């Protein structure tokens, strides 16, 4: 039993490697073809990894958030529990686990209890189509990014249910602000994602990932075949960087305007995850906690988890769409094959480990920037928020959409 | 191909079911170890210690509804644009039509987006995108202190904050 578990957990990495201990006919006879087992292992690995990673990441991120804010404000932050307060968040989690779960008398109780489940599920389901390494991805559905945008929209319904069912004025106000803000910023976000799809000509996030690195010619799946594809720096057809790789083949370098696109994407995702400076839905000083004012105990912890998971999700999406996904940032320079050394061939253990390493470290860097922004900028007023979304970001992303279309055909 | 795509959506279902199971298990564990001693005060709605007055389920600012309407406009547009975006630059189709395919598809979509931009412009001109701005109130307090006295003080202490460095002060004075 134990070995079966270990196989499932590690197979995503080990199975993909050159050493395949159970790639035998006898095994295949019992469990179906090897490829099926392999892909099933990879999917189970992606599922368990993301679930475990989100939990570990939230514990780390809450600590990091408090430390980063402390250092920005010239304080020390948590120092009591563990060395430098390292296990503060774990102590907080244990506390939340033991806290009484209060459901207000006037609340719509069923909806109130169901809302955290819906919110967490919507966010977690988004992780299903994110590639983790060249081989490990939850689901290879060819509508990847479209599905992702759709499923995280369910999060809004969860927020509204939570706010409405609490029957509390703060909660309802927070939920309404939250919904208005998220659906508004969904428009520039969707338009920018559309720009990337126009450039990459696919909705499959794994295909988009392969396009941004030196292994572009190795991708063949979902009816796509990139064996003949060539990557040009900024799409200019005499600077061939297919074999150079590194940051030069990232989407921000495949199209000159994608730097601006990424900035719009970043601002929109800050608003999507209700992060400061777009945190009027949860403005502590006026709305207590926004839609989760009435939540307590572990139900609140689930909402908190979903919020941080959302941060991680949008950072990962930004990395996949713009910053080269799991590809290394180091280019091949002549005979010094930095890109090849630091990325490893897809299908090998090393390739998968480096893929996961680059993807996650880029995402962590983006999350650090999110925290940095939160503790640097003051909160926007609601009219400034709507002005920024509808009168700046939406027209800007429409212009980018048009320019990307022309660029795609012209290059 | 058909079959494999269905199983890919099955894996998405695995993520959804997995998330629900995880939350329910976590909440059940919490239920087993947490206390449960409700009382009237605890179960009342939270309003910073005040007795809550009335229900929160009342009327709401209609602007939220307008924002939702404009969002629907753009979201439907996006739904139509995504499938188009994956084919308009298709290399084979462009080669088969001597490059006509791409430009034709692009022109068509510009027309479509253009109509929607008109919708946005309409909402903009009509002022539906403007949220209520706080009115800045300038105080109209009458005082016997002449305005130039204030100006004098402002000039004297310009640039001097309580934490200003000695070096900066020296620079200002010189």
XYZ file of C-alpha atoms in Angstrom:
585
model
C 0.000 0.000 0.000
C 2.745 2.380 0.940
C 4.705 1.746 -2.211
C 1.572 2.377 -4.275
C 1.187 5.761 -2.635
C 4.819 6.636 -3.132
C 4.515 5.685 -6.769
C 1.596 8.010 -7.316
C 3.221 10.888 -5.517
C 6.626 10.612 -7.121
C 5.734 9.086 -10.452
C 5.196 12.487 -12.028
C 8.902 13.055 -11.718
C 10.356 9.562 -11.602
C 8.160 7.985 -14.269
C 9.082 10.662 -16.745
C 12.751 9.890 -16.274
C 14.922 7.503 -18.241
C 14.612 4.954 -15.432
C 11.124 3.475 -15.598
C 11.060 0.594 -13.148
C 7.489 -0.534 -13.797
C 7.370 -0.055 -17.516
C 6.786 -3.768 -18.056
C 4.330 -5.706 -20.156
C 2.947 -7.453 -17.095
C 2.196 -4.150 -15.439
C 0.609 -2.788 -18.586
C -1.592 -5.904 -18.888
C -3.137 -5.228 -15.523
C -3.352 -1.449 -15.580
C -3.718 -0.591 -19.286
C -1.203 0.890 -21.671
C 1.919 2.521 -20.362
C 1.068 5.985 -21.706
C -2.259 5.921 -19.950
C -0.653 4.971 -16.651
C 2.011 7.596 -17.179
C -0.464 10.368 -17.881
C -2.668 9.246 -15.009
C 0.308 9.352 -12.667
C 1.230 12.801 -13.914
C -2.286 14.051 -13.348
C -2.502 12.586 -9.854
C 0.874 14.122 -9.163
C -0.285 17.530 -10.416
C -3.436 17.293 -8.292
C -1.695 16.265 -5.070
C 1.172 18.636 -5.688
C -1.030 21.670 -6.196
C -3.177 20.833 -3.157
C -0.155 20.325 -0.919
C 1.678 23.241 -2.459
C -1.225 25.658 -1.908
C -1.366 24.686 1.772
C 2.382 25.025 2.223
C 2.463 28.196 0.172
C -0.297 29.883 2.198
C 1.544 29.150 5.434
C 4.690 30.591 3.909
C 2.967 33.522 2.176
C 1.116 34.757 5.255
C 4.408 34.738 7.160
C 6.155 36.422 4.223
C 3.426 39.023 3.938
C 3.779 39.937 7.606
C 7.556 40.022 7.428
C 7.649 41.989 4.168
C 5.164 44.528 5.533
C 7.148 44.715 8.736
C 10.422 45.425 6.962
C 8.788 47.966 4.658
C 7.352 49.751 7.688
C 10.569 49.413 9.686
C 9.160 46.949 12.206
C 10.183 43.414 13.093
C 6.938 41.550 12.447
C 6.179 38.236 14.171
C 9.118 37.236 16.389
C 7.675 35.148 19.218
C 6.662 31.730 17.860
C 9.730 29.857 16.716
C 13.010 31.309 15.502
C 12.218 34.735 13.980
C 8.501 33.855 14.253
C 8.894 31.136 11.631
C 6.023 28.944 12.818
C 3.682 31.839 13.598
C 1.307 30.936 10.751
C 1.144 27.289 11.815
C 0.181 28.444 15.293
C -2.462 30.703 13.741
C -3.824 27.784 11.724
C -4.088 25.580 14.810
C -5.848 28.416 16.592
C -8.344 28.802 13.732
C -8.974 25.061 13.748
C -10.055 25.220 17.403
C -12.175 28.359 17.111
C -15.932 28.201 17.376
C -17.773 28.331 14.062
C -20.418 31.035 14.468
C -23.333 31.133 12.046
C -25.380 34.281 12.725
C -29.032 33.869 13.641
C -30.255 36.134 10.831
C -28.077 34.593 8.143
C -29.302 32.403 5.322
C -27.594 29.424 6.935
C -27.319 27.001 4.023
C -25.865 29.551 1.661
C -23.627 30.882 4.420
C -22.108 27.462 4.988
C -21.837 26.580 1.304
C -20.107 29.783 0.148
C -16.541 28.943 1.339
C -16.744 25.562 -0.404
C -17.752 27.216 -3.661
C -15.089 29.918 -3.415
C -12.238 27.503 -2.683
C -13.413 25.010 -5.302
C -13.635 27.672 -8.007
C -10.107 28.874 -7.324
C -8.620 25.400 -6.971
C -10.294 24.174 -10.158
C -8.340 26.880 -11.973
C -5.107 25.064 -11.138
C -6.240 22.066 -13.195
C -5.038 23.491 -16.500
C -1.816 25.142 -15.340
C 1.314 23.357 -16.541
C 3.741 22.629 -13.734
C 6.601 21.150 -15.744
C 7.021 20.139 -19.408
C 5.294 16.832 -18.613
C 3.104 17.445 -15.596
C -0.191 19.207 -16.105
C -3.509 18.476 -14.429
C -5.673 18.426 -17.493
C -4.538 18.875 -21.069
C -7.927 20.185 -22.191
C -7.344 22.185 -25.345
C -9.516 25.064 -24.141
C -7.142 25.607 -21.196
C -6.956 29.359 -20.682
C -10.586 29.895 -21.682
C -11.684 27.339 -19.108
C -9.484 29.007 -16.493
C -11.022 32.439 -17.051
C -14.477 30.879 -16.867
C -14.017 28.810 -13.739
C -12.449 31.583 -11.664
C -15.493 33.705 -12.495
C -17.508 31.298 -10.311
C -15.489 32.769 -7.458
C -17.556 35.968 -7.852
C -20.791 34.053 -7.279
C -19.233 32.571 -4.156
C -18.310 36.042 -2.872
C -21.807 37.322 -3.539
C -23.357 34.319 -1.785
C -21.075 34.832 1.205
C -21.843 38.546 1.441
C -25.565 38.239 0.845
C -26.234 35.282 3.103
C -24.441 36.892 6.071
C -27.265 39.451 6.350
C -24.767 41.977 7.581
C -24.450 45.471 6.112
C -20.664 45.361 5.991
C -20.665 41.966 4.319
C -23.204 42.973 1.706
C -21.420 46.234 0.909
C -18.107 44.428 0.695
C -19.532 41.734 -1.546
C -21.178 44.233 -3.899
C -17.996 46.279 -4.165
C -16.018 43.117 -4.673
C -18.268 41.870 -7.450
C -18.369 45.252 -9.193
C -14.595 45.466 -9.029
C -13.856 41.919 -10.150
C -16.250 41.897 -13.085
C -14.975 45.313 -14.189
C -11.353 44.221 -14.173
C -12.280 40.970 -15.861
C -12.744 42.970 -19.073
C -9.151 44.269 -19.477
C -7.872 40.954 -18.117
C -9.805 38.968 -20.709
C -8.732 41.281 -23.513
C -5.064 40.963 -22.553
C -5.291 37.173 -22.339
C -6.904 37.324 -25.762
C -3.849 39.228 -27.075
C -1.626 36.351 -25.910
C -3.942 33.808 -27.504
C -3.801 35.750 -30.761
C -0.012 35.658 -30.715
C 0.225 31.988 -29.713
C -2.773 30.767 -31.723
C -3.751 28.259 -29.076
C -5.722 28.103 -25.828
C -3.657 25.216 -24.476
C -1.406 26.550 -21.699
C 1.108 23.740 -22.168
C 1.460 24.650 -25.862
C 1.882 28.321 -24.901
C 4.607 27.226 -22.464
C 6.495 25.195 -25.058
C 6.342 28.111 -27.493
C 8.359 30.278 -25.106
C 11.531 28.225 -24.885
C 14.160 26.168 -26.617
C 11.977 23.035 -26.679
C 9.379 24.610 -28.960
C 10.003 22.036 -31.684
C 9.363 19.128 -29.330
C 5.721 19.911 -28.676
C 3.138 17.780 -30.394
C -0.211 17.417 -28.727
C -3.833 18.443 -29.026
C -3.511 18.339 -32.811
C -0.694 20.890 -32.787
C 2.745 20.291 -34.220
C 5.498 22.816 -33.703
C 8.325 20.829 -35.366
C 8.847 23.602 -37.922
C 8.114 26.595 -35.675
C 10.717 29.348 -35.443
C 10.923 31.951 -32.680
C 11.912 35.479 -33.641
C 12.957 38.212 -31.235
C 10.053 40.712 -31.222
C 8.696 38.814 -34.231
C 11.261 40.470 -36.502
C 11.908 37.802 -39.082
C 15.692 38.032 -39.322
C 16.551 37.607 -35.635
C 16.105 33.872 -35.148
C 16.294 33.054 -31.431
C 14.733 29.571 -31.544
C 17.918 27.876 -30.348
C 18.988 30.776 -28.099
C 16.018 30.503 -25.819
C 16.193 32.026 -22.355
C 14.282 35.224 -21.697
C 14.569 36.166 -25.378
C 11.802 33.736 -26.333
C 9.417 34.719 -23.554
C 6.152 36.203 -24.737
C 7.134 39.649 -23.478
C 10.010 39.473 -25.957
C 8.091 37.878 -28.814
C 5.968 40.974 -29.313
C 7.294 44.444 -28.438
C 4.087 45.719 -26.819
C 3.653 42.793 -24.455
C 5.542 44.599 -21.707
C 2.656 47.051 -21.552
C 0.233 44.135 -21.830
C 1.869 42.449 -18.879
C 1.614 45.602 -16.765
C -2.114 45.839 -17.552
C -2.460 42.134 -16.763
C -0.674 42.604 -13.449
C -2.862 45.550 -12.412
C -6.020 43.692 -13.425
C -5.009 40.578 -11.494
C -4.308 42.664 -8.391
C -7.894 43.848 -8.627
C -9.139 40.317 -9.358
C -7.602 38.982 -6.183
C -8.809 41.988 -4.124
C -5.269 42.975 -3.268
C -4.238 46.461 -2.246
C -4.346 49.063 -3.761
C -7.625 47.553 -4.982
C -8.870 46.352 -1.607
C -11.899 48.547 -1.002
C -14.067 45.401 -0.841
C -12.207 44.439 2.308
C -11.168 47.860 3.518
C -10.424 47.003 7.140
C -10.894 50.542 8.382
C -14.406 50.942 6.990
C -15.870 47.510 6.259
C -14.271 45.316 8.963
C -13.500 42.486 6.583
C -15.857 42.934 3.648
C -17.742 39.841 2.605
C -16.147 37.636 5.279
C -16.992 39.838 8.275
C -19.331 37.222 9.749
C -17.095 34.226 9.129
C -15.091 32.715 11.924
C -13.057 29.642 12.736
C -12.010 27.274 9.984
C -14.668 28.528 7.577
C -12.820 31.848 7.644
C -9.548 29.995 7.180
C -10.913 28.425 3.999
C -11.808 31.880 2.644
C -8.338 33.089 3.543
C -6.829 30.062 1.837
C -8.870 30.754 -1.293
C -7.724 34.360 -1.329
C -4.047 33.449 -1.178
C -4.576 30.612 -3.657
C -6.072 33.193 -6.011
C -2.922 35.295 -5.662
C -0.849 32.261 -6.543
C -3.124 31.331 -9.439
C -2.960 34.726 -11.116
C 0.794 34.949 -10.585
C 1.263 31.528 -12.156
C -1.033 32.493 -15.024
C 0.965 35.676 -15.602
C 4.187 33.682 -15.630
C 2.769 31.104 -18.050
C 1.309 33.690 -20.405
C 4.096 36.268 -20.408
C 7.214 35.296 -18.520
C 8.214 32.064 -20.191
C 6.275 29.594 -18.029
C 8.618 26.806 -16.912
C 11.383 27.895 -19.276
C 14.712 29.082 -17.977
C 15.543 32.818 -18.141
C 19.162 32.097 -19.160
C 19.857 32.095 -22.924
C 22.335 29.980 -24.880
C 25.334 32.186 -25.606
C 27.379 30.631 -28.403
C 28.920 27.414 -27.123
C 27.929 28.207 -23.535
C 24.590 26.437 -23.576
C 23.165 28.084 -20.443
C 19.564 27.507 -21.508
C 20.071 23.807 -22.141
C 22.090 23.285 -18.964
C 19.529 24.990 -16.763
C 16.392 23.519 -18.272
C 17.072 19.864 -19.096
C 15.255 17.878 -21.778
C 11.483 17.440 -21.330
C 10.750 13.882 -20.270
C 13.742 13.591 -17.954
C 13.776 13.952 -14.188
C 16.143 16.908 -14.419
C 13.984 18.621 -17.035
C 10.891 18.302 -14.864
C 12.613 19.429 -11.689
C 14.088 22.500 -13.370
C 10.736 23.264 -15.020
C 8.937 23.253 -11.688
C 11.772 25.231 -10.128
C 11.691 28.036 -12.709
C 7.898 28.239 -12.816
C 7.498 28.415 -9.058
C 10.397 30.771 -8.430
C 9.111 33.197 -11.047
C 5.652 33.009 -9.478
C 7.126 33.649 -6.026
C 8.955 36.705 -7.361
C 5.658 38.045 -8.753
C 3.950 37.383 -5.413
C 6.687 39.349 -3.692
C 5.971 42.258 -6.044
C 2.268 41.975 -5.171
C 3.115 42.278 -1.489
C 5.510 45.123 -2.158
C 2.760 46.998 -4.039
C 0.310 46.353 -1.219
C 2.514 47.969 1.394
C 3.634 50.825 -0.826
C 0.513 52.297 -2.420
C -2.558 53.719 -0.662
C -5.994 52.290 -1.365
C -7.850 53.611 -4.423
C -11.199 55.322 -4.035
C -14.143 53.671 -5.763
C -14.427 56.364 -8.451
C -10.681 56.151 -9.137
C -11.052 52.398 -9.372
C -13.788 52.598 -11.998
C -11.954 55.359 -13.852
C -8.785 53.271 -14.048
C -10.629 50.199 -15.266
C -13.104 51.566 -17.785
C -11.353 54.682 -19.036
C -7.690 53.656 -18.953
C -7.155 49.908 -18.935
C -10.067 48.833 -21.142
C -9.344 51.294 -24.004
C -5.619 50.522 -23.680
C -6.207 46.791 -23.947
C -8.560 47.292 -26.913
C -5.806 49.215 -28.693
C -3.343 46.441 -27.791
C -5.780 43.880 -29.196
C -5.921 45.670 -32.540
C -2.136 46.169 -32.668
C -1.477 42.520 -31.760
C -3.773 41.401 -34.582
C -1.982 43.560 -37.128
C 1.439 42.546 -35.756
C 0.580 38.853 -35.897
C -0.279 38.985 -39.588
C 2.403 41.454 -40.576
C 5.447 39.844 -38.980
C -9.152 12.790 -30.081
C -12.764 13.120 -29.029
C -12.327 10.535 -26.335
C -9.108 12.000 -24.969
C -10.674 15.462 -24.626
C -13.540 13.990 -22.610
C -11.088 12.340 -20.237
C -9.213 15.651 -19.937
C -12.416 17.202 -18.645
C -12.689 14.218 -16.334
C -9.384 15.301 -14.773
C -10.796 18.789 -14.313
C -13.676 17.125 -12.472
C -11.074 15.383 -10.314
C -9.737 18.790 -9.279
C -13.237 20.103 -8.534
C -14.304 17.048 -6.538
C -10.923 16.966 -4.817
C -11.285 20.576 -3.698
C -14.800 19.975 -2.338
C -13.665 16.848 -0.491
C -10.682 18.704 0.948
C -12.815 21.566 2.287
C -15.413 19.215 3.758
C -12.763 17.058 5.432
C -11.025 20.130 6.858
C -14.306 21.528 8.182
C -15.234 18.169 9.684
C -11.907 17.954 11.503
C -12.481 21.469 12.812
C -15.999 20.484 13.875
C -14.632 17.585 15.914
C -12.194 19.644 17.953
C -13.791 23.056 18.237
C -16.200 24.055 21.019
C -19.818 24.905 20.253
C -21.432 27.171 22.815
C -23.687 29.615 20.981
C -25.589 32.360 22.753
C -27.825 35.207 21.644
C -25.081 37.815 21.693
C -22.708 35.667 19.676
C -25.303 34.847 17.055
C -26.408 38.439 16.435
C -25.080 40.192 13.334
C -21.830 42.025 13.868
C -22.178 45.774 13.848
C -19.247 46.980 15.934
C -21.030 46.300 19.203
C -24.231 48.167 18.341
C -27.589 46.428 18.267
C -28.138 45.730 14.542
C -31.022 47.760 13.142
C -33.143 46.185 10.424
C -32.023 43.700 7.816
C -29.161 44.153 5.387
C -31.335 42.887 2.551
C -32.553 46.231 1.346
C -32.159 48.472 -1.666
C -28.865 48.909 -3.384
C -27.124 51.487 -5.531
C -28.247 50.964 -9.122
C -24.717 51.720 -10.396
C -23.622 48.212 -9.520
C -26.289 46.977 -11.930
C -25.059 49.263 -14.701
C -21.499 48.041 -14.240
C -22.781 44.474 -14.511
C -24.605 45.361 -17.739
C -21.484 46.847 -19.340
C -19.532 43.805 -18.182
C -22.018 41.482 -19.909
C -21.511 43.467 -23.107
C -17.783 42.870 -23.039
C -17.905 39.345 -21.734
C -20.109 38.180 -24.569
C -17.675 39.862 -26.927
C -14.800 37.939 -25.339
C -16.648 34.641 -25.651
C -16.900 35.202 -29.399
C -13.358 36.495 -29.770
C -11.554 33.542 -28.164
C -12.369 30.914 -30.827
C -11.604 33.459 -33.530
C -8.213 34.279 -32.000
C -7.026 30.682 -32.394
C -7.668 30.506 -36.141
C -7.206 33.969 -37.641
C -3.444 33.516 -37.951
C -3.599 29.885 -39.104
C -0.600 29.436 -41.395
C -2.172 26.845 -43.696
C -5.316 28.860 -44.261
C -3.274 32.007 -44.928
C -1.090 30.192 -47.456
C -4.106 28.632 -49.150
C -5.686 32.043 -49.698
C -2.537 34.048 -50.486
C -2.695 35.913 -47.183
C -6.276 36.991 -47.719
C -7.634 34.820 -44.870
C -5.813 36.617 -42.085
C -6.625 40.157 -43.168
C -10.229 39.294 -43.949
C -10.728 37.660 -40.540
C -9.014 40.590 -38.857
C -11.156 43.172 -40.695
C -14.296 41.288 -39.766
C -13.329 41.222 -36.132
C -12.370 44.905 -36.134
C -15.910 45.624 -37.272
C -17.284 43.531 -34.414
C -15.002 45.096 -31.802
C -15.698 48.521 -33.287
C -19.430 48.185 -32.647
C -18.713 47.213 -29.049
C -16.327 50.131 -28.644
C -19.212 52.344 -29.750
C -21.185 50.846 -26.858
C -18.399 51.719 -24.451
C -18.158 55.226 -25.910
C -21.932 55.650 -25.463
C -21.736 54.649 -21.808
C -18.721 56.937 -21.377
C -20.405 59.991 -22.929
C -23.620 59.372 -21.005
C -21.579 59.366 -17.805
C -22.451 55.820 -16.730
C -18.794 55.081 -16.106
C -18.426 57.911 -13.589
C -18.863 56.814 -10.019
C -20.103 59.336 -7.472
C -17.118 61.500 -6.617
C -16.716 62.889 -3.130
C -17.291 66.634 -3.114
C -14.276 68.491 -1.835
C -15.517 71.050 0.685
C -13.421 74.152 1.207
C -14.082 75.459 4.691
C -15.663 78.920 4.761
C -14.599 79.809 8.282
C -14.198 83.522 9.035
C -11.176 84.409 11.138
C -9.640 87.612 12.432
C -6.134 86.369 11.675
C -5.038 87.947 8.355
C -4.104 85.464 5.611
C -0.616 86.923 5.196
C 0.309 85.830 8.709
C -0.285 82.225 7.729
C 1.775 82.739 4.594
C 4.624 84.161 6.650
C 4.647 81.138 8.911
C 4.448 78.792 5.944
C 7.402 80.518 4.332
C 9.419 80.452 7.528
C 8.973 76.739 8.122
C 8.877 75.624 4.496
C 10.609 72.269 4.059
C 11.127 71.849 7.784
C 9.462 68.735 9.053
C 9.972 67.445 12.603
C 12.234 64.650 11.318
C 14.188 66.770 8.803
C 17.897 66.080 8.758
C 20.223 68.826 10.025
C 22.013 68.889 6.661
C 18.786 69.641 4.781
C 17.921 72.424 7.191
C 21.285 73.987 6.634
C 20.723 73.861 2.899
C 17.348 75.590 3.177
C 18.656 78.328 5.418
C 21.645 79.101 3.216
